[in-house]
Amino acid sequence: MADSRVSGACLCGAVRFSVGLPTQACVHCHCSMCRRNHGAGYVTWFTLPPDQLRVERGEDELRRYKSSDHGTRSFCGRCGSSLFCESTHRPDQVDVVLANMEGPIDRLPQLHIHFDDRASWVVVDDGLPRLGGKTGFQPLETAGAAPEDQ
Ligand SMILES: [Zn+2]
Ligand SMILES: [Zn+2]
């Protein structure tokens, strides 16, 4: 089996890593923690099993920030680039920031999550599904949609 890997790095290059394909998902996250953590309108993550992520260089530059009771975000201690996010709710998965990759992965972003938390100035017109609600992953009602049975 071919070892299909894609490389990534932080802004300063101190932390280099690679991911083994296939990935499991790729989403745009509109939650307020992602926005603030990146200083961005929303953040695009992809997800894969932790054993498919390999830090190739700069492990000692990695800093970890516990951003919630279940979430830990990793970033480069030298340049501040956000790199990975882990949750004890999903111990078999790690999220990786798509923008840090040096080439395409095996999928494009599939949907928006935490969409009802989005910044008021963010305009999205890509036709992708929009999820939100309490978990951030529930289908959002669209205007004019017929009420569901029962
Ligand atoms: Zn860096
Ligand atoms: Zn988020």
Short mmCIF file of C-alpha atoms in Angstrom, two decimals, residues 93-149:
data_model
loop_
_atom_site.label_atom_id
_atom_site.label_comp_id
_atom_site.label_asym_id
_atom_site.label_seq_id
_atom_site.Cartn_x
_atom_site.Cartn_y
_atom_site.Cartn_z
CA GLN A 93 -9.64 11.76 16.12
CA VAL A 94 -7.41 14.81 15.77
CA ASP A 95 -8.28 17.96 13.83
CA VAL A 96 -5.63 19.64 11.66
CA VAL A 97 -5.79 23.16 10.20
CA LEU A 98 -6.17 22.78 6.43
CA ALA A 99 -4.49 26.13 5.68
CA ASN A 100 -1.14 24.85 7.04
CA MET A 101 -0.88 22.09 4.45
CA GLU A 102 1.55 22.38 1.56
CA GLY A 103 -0.63 20.48 -0.88
CA PRO A 104 -4.17 19.22 -1.34
CA ILE A 105 -5.56 16.48 0.87
CA ASP A 106 -8.02 13.88 -0.33
CA ARG A 107 -11.17 15.98 -0.01
CA LEU A 108 -12.55 19.49 -0.13
CA PRO A 109 -14.47 21.15 2.71
CA GLN A 110 -17.85 19.41 3.02
CA LEU A 111 -19.96 21.56 5.33
CA HIS A 112 -20.20 24.37 7.85
CA ILE A 113 -20.44 23.62 11.58
CA HIS A 114 -21.46 25.94 14.44
CA PHE A 115 -22.94 28.00 11.61
CA ASP A 116 -25.43 29.78 13.86
CA ASP A 117 -22.46 31.10 15.89
CA ARG A 118 -20.90 32.72 12.85
CA ALA A 119 -19.59 36.29 12.80
CA SER A 120 -22.18 38.76 11.55
CA TRP A 121 -19.83 39.98 8.83
CA VAL A 122 -19.10 36.56 7.37
CA VAL A 123 -20.91 35.92 4.10
CA VAL A 124 -21.12 32.32 2.92
CA ASP A 125 -22.53 31.45 -0.46
CA ASP A 126 -20.95 28.10 -1.31
CA GLY A 127 -24.06 25.92 -1.16
CA LEU A 128 -22.53 23.56 1.44
CA PRO A 129 -24.73 22.20 4.25
CA ARG A 130 -24.91 24.35 7.38
CA LEU A 131 -25.00 22.70 10.79
CA GLY A 132 -25.29 24.25 14.24
CA GLY A 133 -27.47 24.11 17.32
CA LYS A 134 -26.34 22.93 20.73
CA THR A 135 -23.71 20.52 19.43
CA GLY A 136 -22.76 22.59 16.40
CA PHE A 137 -23.44 19.55 14.25
CA GLN A 138 -27.26 19.61 14.04
CA PRO A 139 -29.08 20.50 10.84
CA LEU A 140 -30.28 24.11 10.94
CA GLU A 141 -33.78 24.99 9.87
CA THR A 142 -33.81 26.89 6.63
CA ALA A 143 -36.34 29.60 5.98
CA GLY A 144 -39.46 28.26 4.36
CA ALA A 145 -38.62 24.63 5.04
CA ALA A 146 -41.57 22.39 5.69
CA PRO A 147 -41.90 21.27 9.28
CA GLU A 148 -40.77 17.72 9.84
CA ASP A 149 -43.30 14.98 10.42
#
